[in-house]
PDB file of C-alpha atoms and ligand atoms in Angstrom:
ATOM      1  CA  MET A   1      -2.495  41.955  12.617  1.00  0.00           C
ATOM      2  CA  ARG A   2      -2.590  44.252   9.428  1.00  0.00           C
ATOM      3  CA  ILE A   3      -5.813  44.908   7.465  1.00  0.00           C
ATOM      4  CA  LEU A   4      -5.937  46.743   4.083  1.00  0.00           C
ATOM      5  CA  ILE A   5      -9.131  47.943   3.313  1.00  0.00           C
ATOM      6  CA  SER A   6     -10.224  48.725  -0.108  1.00  0.00           C
ATOM      7  CA  ASN A   7     -13.363  49.448  -1.803  1.00  0.00           C
ATOM      8  CA  ASP A   8     -15.086  50.174  -5.579  1.00  0.00           C
ATOM      9  CA  ASP A   9     -17.255  53.039  -4.674  1.00  0.00           C
ATOM     10  CA  GLY A  10     -13.892  55.314  -3.932  1.00  0.00           C
ATOM     11  CA  TYR A  11     -12.462  56.521  -1.209  1.00  0.00           C
ATOM     12  CA  LEU A  12     -14.969  58.860  -0.331  1.00  0.00           C
ATOM     13  CA  ALA A  13     -17.954  56.150   0.251  1.00  0.00           C
ATOM     14  CA  THR A  14     -19.702  55.736   3.406  1.00  0.00           C
ATOM     15  CA  GLY A  15     -19.448  51.862   3.363  1.00  0.00           C
ATOM     16  CA  LEU A  16     -15.713  51.959   3.447  1.00  0.00           C
ATOM     17  CA  SER A  17     -15.245  54.579   6.194  1.00  0.00           C
ATOM     18  CA  VAL A  18     -17.847  52.510   8.200  1.00  0.00           C
ATOM     19  CA  LEU A  19     -15.475  49.361   7.560  1.00  0.00           C
ATOM     20  CA  ALA A  20     -12.395  51.201   8.656  1.00  0.00           C
ATOM     21  CA  GLU A  21     -13.253  52.138  11.675  1.00  0.00           C
ATOM     22  CA  SER A  22     -15.112  49.250  12.430  1.00  0.00           C
ATOM     23  CA  LEU A  23     -11.862  47.218  11.910  1.00  0.00           C
ATOM     24  CA  ALA A  24      -9.610  49.747  13.128  1.00  0.00           C
ATOM     25  CA  GLU A  25     -10.515  48.719  17.026  1.00  0.00           C
ATOM     26  CA  PHE A  26      -9.493  45.144  16.172  1.00  0.00           C
ATOM     27  CA  ALA A  27      -6.149  46.051  14.030  1.00  0.00           C
ATOM     28  CA  ASP A  28      -4.086  48.001  12.105  1.00  0.00           C
ATOM     29  CA  ILE A  29      -5.518  49.363   9.109  1.00  0.00           C
ATOM     30  CA  SER A  30      -4.685  51.169   5.648  1.00  0.00           C
ATOM     31  CA  VAL A  31      -6.967  52.282   3.536  1.00  0.00           C
ATOM     32  CA  VAL A  32      -6.295  52.381  -0.328  1.00  0.00           C
ATOM     33  CA  ALA A  33      -9.145  52.852  -2.658  1.00  0.00           C
ATOM     34  CA  PRO A  34     -10.106  54.182  -6.021  1.00  0.00           C
ATOM     35  CA  ASP A  35     -10.085  58.166  -6.510  1.00  0.00           C
ATOM     36  CA  LYS A  36     -13.951  57.772  -7.875  1.00  0.00           C
ATOM     37  CA  ASN A  37     -16.493  55.189  -8.197  1.00  0.00           C
ATOM     38  CA  ARG A  38     -15.314  52.167 -10.078  1.00  0.00           C
ATOM     39  CA  SER A  39     -18.006  50.109  -9.586  1.00  0.00           C
ATOM     40  CA  ALA A  40     -18.364  47.125 -11.726  1.00  0.00           C
ATOM     41  CA  ALA A  41     -14.572  47.423 -12.662  1.00  0.00           C
ATOM     42  CA  SER A  42     -14.030  43.599 -12.096  1.00  0.00           C
ATOM     43  CA  ASN A  43     -10.414  42.335 -12.262  1.00  0.00           C
ATOM     44  CA  SER A  44      -9.429  44.961 -14.861  1.00  0.00           C
ATOM     45  CA  LEU A  45      -5.801  45.656 -13.728  1.00  0.00           C
ATOM     46  CA  THR A  46      -4.391  49.560 -15.817  1.00  0.00           C
ATOM     47  CA  LEU A  47      -1.595  48.598 -17.670  1.00  0.00           C
ATOM     48  CA  GLU A  48      -1.318  51.289 -20.385  1.00  0.00           C
ATOM     49  CA  MET A  49      -0.755  54.287 -17.916  1.00  0.00           C
ATOM     50  CA  PRO A  50       0.981  54.877 -14.959  1.00  0.00           C
ATOM     51  CA  LEU A  51      -1.149  55.107 -11.693  1.00  0.00           C
ATOM     52  CA  ARG A  52      -0.403  57.905  -8.999  1.00  0.00           C
ATOM     53  CA  ALA A  53      -1.644  57.523  -5.302  1.00  0.00           C
ATOM     54  CA  HIS A  54      -2.155  60.613  -2.987  1.00  0.00           C
ATOM     55  CA  GLU A  55      -2.775  60.415   0.980  1.00  0.00           C
ATOM     56  CA  SER A  56      -6.404  62.380   1.334  1.00  0.00           C
ATOM     57  CA  GLU A  57      -7.550  64.496   4.387  1.00  0.00           C
ATOM     58  CA  ASN A  58      -8.871  61.490   5.890  1.00  0.00           C
ATOM     59  CA  GLY A  59      -5.912  59.180   5.694  1.00  0.00           C
ATOM     60  CA  TYR A  60      -7.000  57.035   3.137  1.00  0.00           C
ATOM     61  CA  ILE A  61      -4.906  56.692  -0.043  1.00  0.00           C
ATOM     62  CA  ARG A  62      -6.642  57.686  -2.980  1.00  0.00           C
ATOM     63  CA  VAL A  63      -5.322  56.108  -6.609  1.00  0.00           C
ATOM     64  CA  ASP A  64      -6.456  56.854  -9.903  1.00  0.00           C
ATOM     65  CA  GLY A  65      -7.213  53.424 -10.952  1.00  0.00           C
ATOM     66  CA  THR A  66      -9.295  50.150 -10.582  1.00  0.00           C
ATOM     67  CA  PRO A  67      -9.785  48.553  -7.041  1.00  0.00           C
ATOM     68  CA  THR A  68      -8.097  45.875  -8.734  1.00  0.00           C
ATOM     69  CA  ASP A  69      -5.166  48.104  -8.775  1.00  0.00           C
ATOM     70  CA  CYS A  70      -5.876  49.661  -5.281  1.00  0.00           C
ATOM     71  CA  VAL A  71      -4.843  45.856  -4.094  1.00  0.00           C
ATOM     72  CA  HIS A  72      -2.607  45.414  -6.005  1.00  0.00           C
ATOM     73  CA  LEU A  73      -0.251  48.264  -5.489  1.00  0.00           C
ATOM     74  CA  ALA A  74      -0.828  48.075  -1.455  1.00  0.00           C
ATOM     75  CA  ILE A  75       0.243  44.910  -1.615  1.00  0.00           C
ATOM     76  CA  THR A  76       3.101  44.797  -3.769  1.00  0.00           C
ATOM     77  CA  GLY A  77       4.857  47.694  -2.503  1.00  0.00           C
ATOM     78  CA  LEU A  78       3.160  51.066  -1.950  1.00  0.00           C
ATOM     79  CA  LEU A  79       2.347  49.881   1.700  1.00  0.00           C
ATOM     80  CA  ASP A  80       5.416  49.989   3.954  1.00  0.00           C
ATOM     81  CA  HIS A  81       4.280  46.601   5.837  1.00  0.00           C
ATOM     82  CA  GLU A  82       2.553  43.948   3.918  1.00  0.00           C
ATOM     83  CA  PRO A  83      -0.940  43.719   5.308  1.00  0.00           C
ATOM     84  CA  ASP A  84      -2.266  40.129   6.743  1.00  0.00           C
ATOM     85  CA  MET A  85      -5.770  40.096   5.381  1.00  0.00           C
ATOM     86  CA  VAL A  86      -8.111  42.056   2.795  1.00  0.00           C
ATOM     87  CA  PHE A  87     -11.458  43.156   3.552  1.00  0.00           C
ATOM     88  CA  ALA A  88     -13.381  45.194   0.224  1.00  0.00           C
ATOM     89  CA  GLY A  89     -16.601  47.623   0.813  1.00  0.00           C
ATOM     90  CA  ILE A  90     -18.860  47.678   2.744  1.00  0.00           C
ATOM     91  CA  ASN A  91     -20.185  47.752  -0.982  1.00  0.00           C
ATOM     92  CA  HIS A  92     -23.459  50.197  -1.602  1.00  0.00           C
ATOM     93  CA  GLY A  93     -25.660  47.573  -3.047  1.00  0.00           C
ATOM     94  CA  SER A  94     -25.671  43.949  -3.140  1.00  0.00           C
ATOM     95  CA  ASN A  95     -23.338  41.686  -4.813  1.00  0.00           C
ATOM     96  CA  LEU A  96     -25.314  38.359  -5.435  1.00  0.00           C
ATOM     97  CA  GLY A  97     -25.175  35.420  -7.774  1.00  0.00           C
ATOM     98  CA  ASP A  98     -23.699  36.673 -11.551  1.00  0.00           C
ATOM     99  CA  ASP A  99     -22.952  39.961 -10.095  1.00  0.00           C
ATOM    100  CA  VAL A 100     -20.079  38.460  -8.247  1.00  0.00           C
ATOM    101  CA  LEU A 101     -18.390  38.532 -11.788  1.00  0.00           C
ATOM    102  CA  TYR A 102     -18.595  42.282 -12.487  1.00  0.00           C
ATOM    103  CA  SER A 103     -18.303  43.597  -8.849  1.00  0.00           C
ATOM    104  CA  GLY A 104     -14.856  45.733  -8.360  1.00  0.00           C
ATOM    105  CA  THR A 105     -15.628  45.163  -4.581  1.00  0.00           C
ATOM    106  CA  VAL A 106     -15.607  41.087  -4.878  1.00  0.00           C
ATOM    107  CA  ALA A 107     -12.601  41.914  -7.319  1.00  0.00           C
ATOM    108  CA  ALA A 108     -10.816  43.812  -4.704  1.00  0.00           C
ATOM    109  CA  ALA A 109     -10.927  40.845  -2.556  1.00  0.00           C
ATOM    110  CA  THR A 110      -9.842  38.094  -5.295  1.00  0.00           C
ATOM    111  CA  GLU A 111      -6.893  40.226  -5.799  1.00  0.00           C
ATOM    112  CA  GLY A 112      -6.070  39.732  -2.300  1.00  0.00           C
ATOM    113  CA  ARG A 113      -6.300  36.367  -2.712  1.00  0.00           C
ATOM    114  CA  PHE A 114      -4.645  36.139  -5.652  1.00  0.00           C
ATOM    115  CA  LEU A 115      -1.291  37.799  -3.936  1.00  0.00           C
ATOM    116  CA  GLY A 116      -1.724  35.107  -1.102  1.00  0.00           C
ATOM    117  CA  LEU A 117      -3.679  36.684   1.445  1.00  0.00           C
ATOM    118  CA  PRO A 118      -7.345  35.905   3.349  1.00  0.00           C
ATOM    119  CA  ALA A 119     -10.098  38.168   1.987  1.00  0.00           C
ATOM    120  CA  VAL A 120     -13.405  39.636   2.601  1.00  0.00           C
ATOM    121  CA  ALA A 121     -15.881  41.475   0.219  1.00  0.00           C
ATOM    122  CA  ILE A 122     -18.849  42.656   1.882  1.00  0.00           C
ATOM    123  CA  SER A 123     -21.956  44.708   0.459  1.00  0.00           C
ATOM    124  CA  MET A 124     -25.222  46.095   1.485  1.00  0.00           C
ATOM    125  CA  ALA A 125     -27.797  44.349   0.154  1.00  0.00           C
ATOM    126  CA  SER A 126     -29.641  47.658  -0.683  1.00  0.00           C
ATOM    127  CA  ASN A 127     -29.896  50.514  -3.684  1.00  0.00           C
ATOM    128  CA  ASP A 128     -29.782  53.173  -0.928  1.00  0.00           C
ATOM    129  CA  PRO A 129     -28.381  51.249   2.236  1.00  0.00           C
ATOM    130  CA  LYS A 130     -29.106  52.955   5.684  1.00  0.00           C
ATOM    131  CA  HIS A 131     -27.663  50.561   8.202  1.00  0.00           C
ATOM    132  CA  PHE A 132     -23.923  50.588   7.152  1.00  0.00           C
ATOM    133  CA  ALA A 133     -23.300  49.858  10.751  1.00  0.00           C
ATOM    134  CA  THR A 134     -24.952  46.087  10.692  1.00  0.00           C
ATOM    135  CA  ALA A 135     -22.283  45.281   8.046  1.00  0.00           C
ATOM    136  CA  GLY A 136     -19.497  46.873  10.295  1.00  0.00           C
ATOM    137  CA  LYS A 137     -20.505  44.509  12.881  1.00  0.00           C
ATOM    138  CA  VAL A 138     -20.559  41.653  10.569  1.00  0.00           C
ATOM    139  CA  ALA A 139     -16.712  42.617   9.449  1.00  0.00           C
ATOM    140  CA  VAL A 140     -15.905  42.336  13.086  1.00  0.00           C
ATOM    141  CA  THR A 141     -17.522  39.068  13.654  1.00  0.00           C
ATOM    142  CA  LEU A 142     -16.158  37.358  10.232  1.00  0.00           C
ATOM    143  CA  LEU A 143     -12.713  38.984  11.261  1.00  0.00           C
ATOM    144  CA  LYS A 144     -12.852  36.930  14.585  1.00  0.00           C
ATOM    145  CA  LYS A 145     -13.992  33.630  12.926  1.00  0.00           C
ATOM    146  CA  ILE A 146     -11.255  33.570  10.452  1.00  0.00           C
ATOM    147  CA  ILE A 147      -8.881  34.742  12.887  1.00  0.00           C
ATOM    148  CA  GLU A 148      -9.603  31.125  14.749  1.00  0.00           C
ATOM    149  CA  ASN A 149     -10.916  29.117  11.875  1.00  0.00           C
ATOM    150  CA  PRO A 150      -8.152  30.414   8.944  1.00  0.00           C
ATOM    151  CA  LEU A 151      -9.648  30.507   5.379  1.00  0.00           C
ATOM    152  CA  PRO A 152      -8.057  27.816   3.019  1.00  0.00           C
ATOM    153  CA  LYS A 153      -5.855  28.907   0.238  1.00  0.00           C
ATOM    154  CA  ASP A 154      -7.979  29.566  -3.127  1.00  0.00           C
ATOM    155  CA  THR A 155     -11.242  30.607  -0.725  1.00  0.00           C
ATOM    156  CA  LEU A 156     -12.573  33.933  -0.179  1.00  0.00           C
ATOM    157  CA  LEU A 157     -15.865  35.485   1.310  1.00  0.00           C
ATOM    158  CA  ASN A 158     -18.219  37.262  -0.593  1.00  0.00           C
ATOM    159  CA  VAL A 159     -20.736  38.507   2.217  1.00  0.00           C
ATOM    160  CA  ASN A 160     -24.127  40.398   1.702  1.00  0.00           C
ATOM    161  CA  VAL A 161     -25.804  42.171   4.400  1.00  0.00           C
ATOM    162  CA  PRO A 162     -29.464  42.991   4.798  1.00  0.00           C
ATOM    163  CA  ASP A 163     -30.130  46.627   5.415  1.00  0.00           C
ATOM    164  CA  VAL A 164     -31.513  46.445   8.961  1.00  0.00           C
ATOM    165  CA  PRO A 165     -30.215  47.435  12.522  1.00  0.00           C
ATOM    166  CA  TYR A 166     -28.161  44.341  13.888  1.00  0.00           C
ATOM    167  CA  SER A 167     -30.585  43.130  16.197  1.00  0.00           C
ATOM    168  CA  GLU A 168     -33.177  42.674  13.335  1.00  0.00           C
ATOM    169  CA  LEU A 169     -30.676  40.368  11.561  1.00  0.00           C
ATOM    170  CA  LYS A 170     -32.029  36.893  11.478  1.00  0.00           C
ATOM    171  CA  GLY A 171     -28.840  35.358  11.526  1.00  0.00           C
ATOM    172  CA  TYR A 172     -25.805  34.525   9.200  1.00  0.00           C
ATOM    173  CA  GLN A 173     -26.061  31.182   6.677  1.00  0.00           C
ATOM    174  CA  SER A 174     -23.603  29.889   4.532  1.00  0.00           C
ATOM    175  CA  THR A 175     -24.998  30.062   0.889  1.00  0.00           C
ATOM    176  CA  ARG A 176     -24.449  29.427  -2.718  1.00  0.00           C
ATOM    177  CA  LEU A 177     -24.419  32.045  -5.696  1.00  0.00           C
ATOM    178  CA  GLY A 178     -27.816  32.425  -7.214  1.00  0.00           C
ATOM    179  CA  GLN A 179     -28.380  33.538 -10.224  1.00  0.00           C
ATOM    180  CA  ARG A 180     -30.112  36.228 -12.311  1.00  0.00           C
ATOM    181  CA  HIS A 181     -31.921  36.117 -15.540  1.00  0.00           C
ATOM    182  CA  LYS A 182     -30.103  37.858 -18.442  1.00  0.00           C
ATOM    183  CA  ALA A 183     -29.712  41.754 -18.011  1.00  0.00           C
ATOM    184  CA  GLU A 184     -32.150  43.802 -19.162  1.00  0.00           C
ATOM    185  CA  PRO A 185     -31.727  45.858 -22.303  1.00  0.00           C
ATOM    186  CA  VAL A 186     -29.341  48.778 -22.996  1.00  0.00           C
ATOM    187  CA  ILE A 187     -31.315  52.085 -22.210  1.00  0.00           C
ATOM    188  CA  LYS A 188     -30.702  54.294 -25.566  1.00  0.00           C
ATOM    189  CA  SER A 189     -30.815  57.776 -25.910  1.00  0.00           C
ATOM    190  CA  SER A 190     -29.415  61.135 -27.224  1.00  0.00           C
ATOM    191  CA  ASP A 191     -26.476  63.682 -25.983  1.00  0.00           C
ATOM    192  CA  PRO A 192     -27.165  67.734 -26.366  1.00  0.00           C
ATOM    193  CA  ARG A 193     -25.715  67.178 -30.206  1.00  0.00           C
ATOM    194  CA  GLY A 194     -28.169  64.865 -31.061  1.00  0.00           C
ATOM    195  CA  SER A 195     -25.764  61.533 -31.147  1.00  0.00           C
ATOM    196  CA  GLU A 196     -27.259  58.303 -30.210  1.00  0.00           C
ATOM    197  CA  ILE A 197     -25.792  57.160 -26.571  1.00  0.00           C
ATOM    198  CA  TYR A 198     -26.415  54.197 -24.684  1.00  0.00           C
ATOM    199  CA  TRP A 199     -27.308  53.261 -20.731  1.00  0.00           C
ATOM    200  CA  VAL A 200     -26.346  49.653 -19.821  1.00  0.00           C
ATOM    201  CA  GLY A 201     -29.325  48.617 -18.523  1.00  0.00           C
ATOM    202  CA  PRO A 202     -30.041  46.956 -14.930  1.00  0.00           C
ATOM    203  CA  PRO A 203     -29.291  43.701 -13.941  1.00  0.00           C
ATOM    204  CA  GLY A 204     -31.734  40.556 -14.814  1.00  0.00           C
ATOM    205  CA  LYS A 205     -34.171  39.635 -12.167  1.00  0.00           C
ATOM    206  CA  GLU A 206     -33.536  36.735  -9.904  1.00  0.00           C
ATOM    207  CA  GLN A 207     -33.743  33.505 -11.744  1.00  0.00           C
ATOM    208  CA  ASP A 208     -32.165  30.736  -9.416  1.00  0.00           C
ATOM    209  CA  ALA A 209     -33.146  32.369  -5.981  1.00  0.00           C
ATOM    210  CA  GLY A 210     -34.454  29.411  -3.587  1.00  0.00           C
ATOM    211  CA  PRO A 211     -33.302  28.303  -0.163  1.00  0.00           C
ATOM    212  CA  GLY A 212     -29.819  27.853  -0.376  1.00  0.00           C
ATOM    213  CA  THR A 213     -28.810  30.450  -2.451  1.00  0.00           C
ATOM    214  CA  ASP A 214     -27.529  33.899  -1.443  1.00  0.00           C
ATOM    215  CA  PHE A 215     -30.299  35.934  -2.802  1.00  0.00           C
ATOM    216  CA  TYR A 216     -32.796  33.757  -0.507  1.00  0.00           C
ATOM    217  CA  ALA A 217     -30.511  34.282   2.295  1.00  0.00           C
ATOM    218  CA  ILE A 218     -30.678  38.028   1.999  1.00  0.00           C
ATOM    219  CA  LYS A 219     -34.777  38.105   1.221  1.00  0.00           C
ATOM    220  CA  THR A 220     -35.524  36.010   4.515  1.00  0.00           C
ATOM    221  CA  GLY A 221     -33.163  38.472   6.398  1.00  0.00           C
ATOM    222  CA  TYR A 222     -30.091  36.782   7.201  1.00  0.00           C
ATOM    223  CA  VAL A 223     -26.335  37.560   6.382  1.00  0.00           C
ATOM    224  CA  SER A 224     -25.215  35.751   3.383  1.00  0.00           C
ATOM    225  CA  ILE A 225     -21.698  34.329   2.930  1.00  0.00           C
ATOM    226  CA  THR A 226     -20.951  32.578   0.270  1.00  0.00           C
ATOM    227  CA  PRO A 227     -17.443  31.082   0.193  1.00  0.00           C
ATOM    228  CA  LEU A 228     -16.217  31.759  -3.404  1.00  0.00           C
ATOM    229  CA  GLN A 229     -12.901  29.481  -5.063  1.00  0.00           C
ATOM    230  CA  LEU A 230     -10.478  31.206  -7.639  1.00  0.00           C
ATOM    231  CA  ASP A 231     -10.179  28.219 -10.062  1.00  0.00           C
ATOM    232  CA  LEU A 232     -13.017  28.399 -12.602  1.00  0.00           C
ATOM    233  CA  THR A 233     -12.381  25.076 -13.986  1.00  0.00           C
ATOM    234  CA  ARG A 234     -15.349  22.736 -14.558  1.00  0.00           C
ATOM    235  CA  TYR A 235     -13.497  19.711 -13.585  1.00  0.00           C
ATOM    236  CA  ASP A 236     -16.584  17.428 -14.285  1.00  0.00           C
ATOM    237  CA  ARG A 237     -16.685  18.806 -18.032  1.00  0.00           C
ATOM    238  CA  MET A 238     -12.668  17.947 -18.939  1.00  0.00           C
ATOM    239  CA  GLU A 239     -13.740  14.163 -19.908  1.00  0.00           C
ATOM    240  CA  GLU A 240     -16.150  15.440 -22.386  1.00  0.00           C
ATOM    241  CA  ILE A 241     -13.653  18.243 -24.249  1.00  0.00           C
ATOM    242  CA  SER A 242     -11.333  15.182 -24.257  1.00  0.00           C
ATOM    243  CA  GLN A 243     -13.688  13.149 -25.762  1.00  0.00           C
ATOM    244  CA  TRP A 244     -15.067  15.602 -28.416  1.00  0.00           C
ATOM    245  CA  LEU A 245     -11.160  16.313 -29.532  1.00  0.00           C
ATOM    246  CA  SER A 246     -10.930  12.744 -30.086  1.00  0.00           C
ATOM    247  CA  GLN A 247     -13.484  12.082 -32.241  1.00  0.00           C
ATOM    248  CA  GLY A 248     -12.065  13.114 -35.506  1.00  0.00           C
ATOM    249  CA  ASN A 249      -9.773  15.480 -36.921  1.00  0.00           C
ATOM    250  CA  GLN A 250      -8.892  19.159 -35.741  1.00  0.00           C
ATOM    251  CA  GLU A 251      -8.067  21.582 -38.294  1.00  0.00           C
TER     252      GLU A 251
HETATM  253 MN1  LIG B 301     -19.861  49.592  -5.949  1.00  0.00          MN
END
């Protein structure tokens, strides 16, 4: 079993090395990760510039691109052997609800899935995580589960882990994505030369976060596992669109 590991926090992130060390006991691992923090890079590919890959002192390959670039490169020719599975993380911060559309961690897993491999994104549900080892154990547990029960095609797992010692976890829950309120306003400031600058504000507070959601599982001390699908089509609305297209002329 060969596992490709990537992240969006960069090749020096603690979460990345904990994930790599945890999975290395059970598989041949390769780590290909961005050379700096590319959180919230989503599924972006670098098309207008070449990419450079360098082996770092820790043996990880760092790439001057996005998480998606890293996984894309790794699977399509950078590595000598194609991996069997992709793990992304352990992210320094949660990826719950709407976050998955922005997340570079989820994007790295998505790229693995796009390219045909089972994939897992794993995140610590804390802004200042202390218990990465807990998520390392969760990753190993999931690896074993997935080997026994292969994931269907078009499916990846988005996993969030409470920031507590493993023995204090309440258990594991299968969840759906919750939702946040709309994002907080941008933060306006000025640079040292007096020009206006803006910081993208924090994500919105939880809105749809009741029982059954990823938010709720985390709040109540459970590991949240949300199966995600790549197909974003809203099938139950296709008929409605057909109907309004058939009413009157389109210009
Ligand atoms: Mn991140």
